[in-house]
Short mmCIF file of C-alpha atoms in Angstrom, two decimals:
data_model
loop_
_atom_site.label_atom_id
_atom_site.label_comp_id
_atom_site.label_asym_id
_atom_site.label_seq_id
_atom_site.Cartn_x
_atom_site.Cartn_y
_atom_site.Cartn_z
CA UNK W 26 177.01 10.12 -20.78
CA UNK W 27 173.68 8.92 -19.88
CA UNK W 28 169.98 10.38 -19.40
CA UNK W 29 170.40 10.90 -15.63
CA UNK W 30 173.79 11.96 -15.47
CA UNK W 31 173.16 14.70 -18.32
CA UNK W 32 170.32 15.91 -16.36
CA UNK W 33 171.89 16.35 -12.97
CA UNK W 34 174.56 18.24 -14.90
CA UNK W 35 172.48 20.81 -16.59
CA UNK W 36 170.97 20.93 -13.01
CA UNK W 37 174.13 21.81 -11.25
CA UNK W 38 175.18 23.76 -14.60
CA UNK W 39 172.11 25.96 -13.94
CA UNK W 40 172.44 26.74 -9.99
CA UNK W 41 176.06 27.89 -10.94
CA UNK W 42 174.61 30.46 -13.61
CA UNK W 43 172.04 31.66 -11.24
CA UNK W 44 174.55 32.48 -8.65
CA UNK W 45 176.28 34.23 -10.80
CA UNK W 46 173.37 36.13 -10.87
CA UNK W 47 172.61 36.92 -7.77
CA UNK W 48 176.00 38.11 -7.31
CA UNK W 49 175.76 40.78 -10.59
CA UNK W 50 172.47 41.44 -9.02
CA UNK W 51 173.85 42.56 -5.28
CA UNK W 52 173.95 45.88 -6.12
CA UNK W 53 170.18 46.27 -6.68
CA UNK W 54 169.16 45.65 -3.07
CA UNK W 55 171.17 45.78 0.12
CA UNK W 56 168.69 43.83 2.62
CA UNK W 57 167.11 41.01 -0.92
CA UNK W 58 164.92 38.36 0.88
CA UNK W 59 165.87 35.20 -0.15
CA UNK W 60 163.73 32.66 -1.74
CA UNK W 61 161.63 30.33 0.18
CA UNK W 62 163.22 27.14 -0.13
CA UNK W 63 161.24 24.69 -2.59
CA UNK W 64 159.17 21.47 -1.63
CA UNK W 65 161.89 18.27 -1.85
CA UNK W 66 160.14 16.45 -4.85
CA UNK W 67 158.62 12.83 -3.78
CA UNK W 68 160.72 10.05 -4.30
CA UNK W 69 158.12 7.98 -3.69
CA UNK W 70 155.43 7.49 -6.92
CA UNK W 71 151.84 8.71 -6.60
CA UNK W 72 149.23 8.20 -8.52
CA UNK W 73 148.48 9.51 -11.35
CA UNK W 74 144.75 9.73 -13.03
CA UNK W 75 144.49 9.19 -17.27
CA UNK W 76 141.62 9.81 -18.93
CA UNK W 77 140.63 6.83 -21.45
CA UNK W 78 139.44 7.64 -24.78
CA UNK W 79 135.29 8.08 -25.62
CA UNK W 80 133.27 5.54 -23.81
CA UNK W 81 136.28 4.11 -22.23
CA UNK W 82 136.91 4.36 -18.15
CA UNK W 83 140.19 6.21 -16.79
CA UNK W 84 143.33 4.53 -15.65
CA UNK W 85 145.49 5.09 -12.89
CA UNK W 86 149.21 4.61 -13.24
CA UNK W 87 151.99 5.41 -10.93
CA UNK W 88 153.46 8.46 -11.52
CA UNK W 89 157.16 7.30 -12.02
CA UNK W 90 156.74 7.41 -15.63
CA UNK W 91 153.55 8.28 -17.93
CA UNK W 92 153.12 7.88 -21.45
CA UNK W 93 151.89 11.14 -23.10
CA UNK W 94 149.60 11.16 -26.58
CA UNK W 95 153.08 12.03 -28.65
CA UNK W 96 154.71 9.04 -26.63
CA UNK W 97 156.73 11.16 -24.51
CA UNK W 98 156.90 10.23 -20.96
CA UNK W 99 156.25 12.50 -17.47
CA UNK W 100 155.52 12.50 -13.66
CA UNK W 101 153.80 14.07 -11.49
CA UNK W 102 156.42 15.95 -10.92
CA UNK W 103 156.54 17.89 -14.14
CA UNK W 104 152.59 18.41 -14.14
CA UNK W 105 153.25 20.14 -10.58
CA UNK W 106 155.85 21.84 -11.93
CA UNK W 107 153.94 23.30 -15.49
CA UNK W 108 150.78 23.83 -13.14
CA UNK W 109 153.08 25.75 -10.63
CA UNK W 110 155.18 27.73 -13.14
CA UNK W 111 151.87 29.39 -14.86
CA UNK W 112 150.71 30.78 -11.83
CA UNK W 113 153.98 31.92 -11.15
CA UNK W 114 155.05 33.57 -15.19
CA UNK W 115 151.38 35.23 -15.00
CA UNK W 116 152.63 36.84 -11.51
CA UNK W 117 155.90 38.19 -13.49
CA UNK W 118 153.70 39.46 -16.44
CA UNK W 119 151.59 41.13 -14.52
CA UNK W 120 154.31 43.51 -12.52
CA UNK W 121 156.01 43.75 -15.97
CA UNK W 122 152.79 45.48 -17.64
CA UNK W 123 153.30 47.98 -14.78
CA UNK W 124 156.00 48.87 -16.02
CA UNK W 125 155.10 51.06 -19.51
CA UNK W 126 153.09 53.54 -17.46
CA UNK W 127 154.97 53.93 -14.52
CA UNK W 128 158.71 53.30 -14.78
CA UNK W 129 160.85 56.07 -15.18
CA UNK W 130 164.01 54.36 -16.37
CA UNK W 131 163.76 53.88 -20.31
CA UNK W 132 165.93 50.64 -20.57
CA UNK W 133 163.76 49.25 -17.78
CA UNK W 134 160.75 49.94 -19.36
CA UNK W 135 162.04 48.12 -22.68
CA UNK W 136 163.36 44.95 -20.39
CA UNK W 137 159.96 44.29 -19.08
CA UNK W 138 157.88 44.32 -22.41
CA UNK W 139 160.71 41.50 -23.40
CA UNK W 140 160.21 39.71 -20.12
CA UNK W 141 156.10 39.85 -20.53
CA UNK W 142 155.88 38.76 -24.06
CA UNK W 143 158.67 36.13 -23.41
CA UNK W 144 157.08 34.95 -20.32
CA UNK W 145 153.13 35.15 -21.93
CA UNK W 146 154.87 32.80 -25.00
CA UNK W 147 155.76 30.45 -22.37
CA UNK W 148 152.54 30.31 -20.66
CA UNK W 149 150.45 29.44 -23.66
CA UNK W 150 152.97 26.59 -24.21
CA UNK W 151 152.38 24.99 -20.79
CA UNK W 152 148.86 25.44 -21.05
CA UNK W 153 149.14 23.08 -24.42
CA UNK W 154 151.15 20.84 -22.19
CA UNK W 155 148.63 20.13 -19.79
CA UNK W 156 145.86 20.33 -22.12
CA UNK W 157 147.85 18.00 -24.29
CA UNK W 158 147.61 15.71 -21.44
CA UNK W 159 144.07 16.16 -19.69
CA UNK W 160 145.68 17.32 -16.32
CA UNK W 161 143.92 20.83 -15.50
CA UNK W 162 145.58 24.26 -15.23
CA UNK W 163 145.70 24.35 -11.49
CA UNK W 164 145.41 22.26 -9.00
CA UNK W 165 143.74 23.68 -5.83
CA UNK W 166 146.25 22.10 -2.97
CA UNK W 167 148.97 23.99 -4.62
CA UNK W 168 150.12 26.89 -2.22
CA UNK W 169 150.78 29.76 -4.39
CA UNK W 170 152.54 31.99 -1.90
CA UNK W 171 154.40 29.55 -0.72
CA UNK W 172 156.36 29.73 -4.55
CA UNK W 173 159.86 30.75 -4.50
CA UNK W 174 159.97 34.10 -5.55
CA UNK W 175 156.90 34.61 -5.13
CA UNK W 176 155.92 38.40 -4.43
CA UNK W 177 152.87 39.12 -1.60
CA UNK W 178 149.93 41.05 -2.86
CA UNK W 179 151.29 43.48 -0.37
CA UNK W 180 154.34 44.14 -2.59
CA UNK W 181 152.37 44.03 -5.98
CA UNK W 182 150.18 46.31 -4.67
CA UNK W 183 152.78 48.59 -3.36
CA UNK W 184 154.64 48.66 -6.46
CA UNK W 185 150.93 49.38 -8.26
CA UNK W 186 150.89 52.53 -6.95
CA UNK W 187 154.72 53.89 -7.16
CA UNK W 188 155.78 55.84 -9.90
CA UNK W 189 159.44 57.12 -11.34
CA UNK W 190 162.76 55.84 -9.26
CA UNK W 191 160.51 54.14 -6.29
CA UNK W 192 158.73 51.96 -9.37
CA UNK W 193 162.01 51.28 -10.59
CA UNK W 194 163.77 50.37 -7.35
CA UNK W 195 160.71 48.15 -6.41
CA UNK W 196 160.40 46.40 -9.68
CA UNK W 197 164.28 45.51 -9.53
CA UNK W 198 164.09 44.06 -6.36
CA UNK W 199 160.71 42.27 -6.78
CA UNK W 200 161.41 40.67 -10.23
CA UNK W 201 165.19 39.68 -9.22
CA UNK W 202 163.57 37.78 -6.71
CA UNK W 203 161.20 36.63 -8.82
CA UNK W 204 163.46 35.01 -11.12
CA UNK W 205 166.01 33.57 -8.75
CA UNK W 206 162.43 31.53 -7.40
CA UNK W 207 161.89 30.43 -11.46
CA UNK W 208 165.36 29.05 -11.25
CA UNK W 209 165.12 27.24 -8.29
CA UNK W 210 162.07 25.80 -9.32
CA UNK W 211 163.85 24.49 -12.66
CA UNK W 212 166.76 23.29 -11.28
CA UNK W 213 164.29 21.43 -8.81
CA UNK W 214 162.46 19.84 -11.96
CA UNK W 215 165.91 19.13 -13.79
CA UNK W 216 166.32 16.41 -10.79
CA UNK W 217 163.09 14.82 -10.58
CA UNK W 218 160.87 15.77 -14.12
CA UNK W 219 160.80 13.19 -16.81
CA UNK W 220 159.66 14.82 -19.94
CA UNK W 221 162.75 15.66 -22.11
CA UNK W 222 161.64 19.19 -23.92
CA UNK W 223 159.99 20.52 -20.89
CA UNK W 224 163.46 20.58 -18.98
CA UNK W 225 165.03 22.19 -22.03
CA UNK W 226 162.34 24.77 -21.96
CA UNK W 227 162.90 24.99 -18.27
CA UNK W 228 166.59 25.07 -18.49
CA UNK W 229 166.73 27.61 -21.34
CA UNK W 230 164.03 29.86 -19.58
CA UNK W 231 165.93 30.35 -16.62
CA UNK W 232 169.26 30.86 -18.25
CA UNK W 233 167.41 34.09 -20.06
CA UNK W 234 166.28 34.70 -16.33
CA UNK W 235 169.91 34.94 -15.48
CA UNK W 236 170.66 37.54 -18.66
CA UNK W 237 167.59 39.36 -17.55
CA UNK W 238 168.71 39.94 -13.56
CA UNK W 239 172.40 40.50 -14.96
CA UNK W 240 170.33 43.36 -17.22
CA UNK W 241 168.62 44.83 -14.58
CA UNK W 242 171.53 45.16 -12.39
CA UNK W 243 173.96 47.19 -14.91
CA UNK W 244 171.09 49.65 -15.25
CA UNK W 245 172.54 50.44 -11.60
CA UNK W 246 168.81 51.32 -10.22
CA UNK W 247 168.73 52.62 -6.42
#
């Protein structure tokens, strides 16, 4: 079985996992806004800026296939994705430290610390990533609110100030949605990314995002 082939399976391996899912997850919302469909990834290289070493001038390469420091190789899609899936963790972490003053459900309370100090873990990782490869944290064309999943500063705010059974209804429904986007936005880098251990970490982060939304929906919050 080769690279490609591999890949495209855990792909298709992880949309069927994630609508199982969903369906576990009916129960916690009867009208759940789907998630914005993802960007197709470029099929087309772009390029791609490196930085040369001290006193040496920078290098552009197409970005089909770059060479990191370890001798691992990436695109341009992966850095979009990494740059893309920060913004989007720190979103998650931030409605799941709501959650310890304001939740009223016990279990839910205990399912959000996991999800911000497993999500927080993962963050500093991708930071490494880029640093580990002089591309910057963010790139300023990226649309945040246009990320799957993502959840309006409306909605964060709202859940902010609820309390008890709202906070819990709200958070279920907000970070469901949430992590259907994460998985969407894996299974969109399992297609197109090139470095090896960043679609495992991918692929293994949004099978846990599965668990999780499977979690939330047997606490059978209304």
């Amino acid at each position: 079985m080769n690279r490609r082939h591999t890949r495209t399976l855990a792909a298709a391996t992880l949309t069927v996992l994630a609508a199982g899912g969903i369906a576990l997850s009916a129960c916690t919302s009867e009208k759940e806004t789907p998630a914005a469909k993802a960007p197709a990834a470029s099929s087309s290289p772009v390029p791609v800026l490196l930085p040369g070493r001290p006193g040496e001038s920078a290098a552009v390469s197409d970005s089909d296939q770059v060479k990191a420091p370890d001798g691992s190789a990436y695109n341009s899609i992966d850095v979009a994705y990494v740059q893309m899936m920060i913004a989007h963790h720190q979103q998650a972490v931030e409605m799941a430290n709501l959650a310890p003053s304001r939740a009223g459900n016990g279990a839910l309370k205990r399912l959000a610390e996991r999800i911000s100090v497993g999500q927080t873990l993962e963050i500093d990782y991708l930071k490494s990533w880029l640093k580990d490869r002089n591309q910057p944290e963010s790139d300023p064309s990226h649309d945040h609110s246009t990320m799957p999943g993502g959840q309006s500063a409306e909605k964060v705010a709202a859940l902010t100030a609820a309390t008890g059974a709202g906070f819990d209804r709200q958070f279920v429904a907000m970070m469901t949605e949430h992590h259907k986007g994460a998985q969407q936005m894996a299974a969109d880098l399992l297609r197109s990314g090139m470095d090896e251990r960043l679609s495992e970490l991918a692929n293994e982060s949004a099978v846990e995002q599965v668990a999780e939304i499977r979690r939330m929906a047997e606490l059978g919050i209304r």
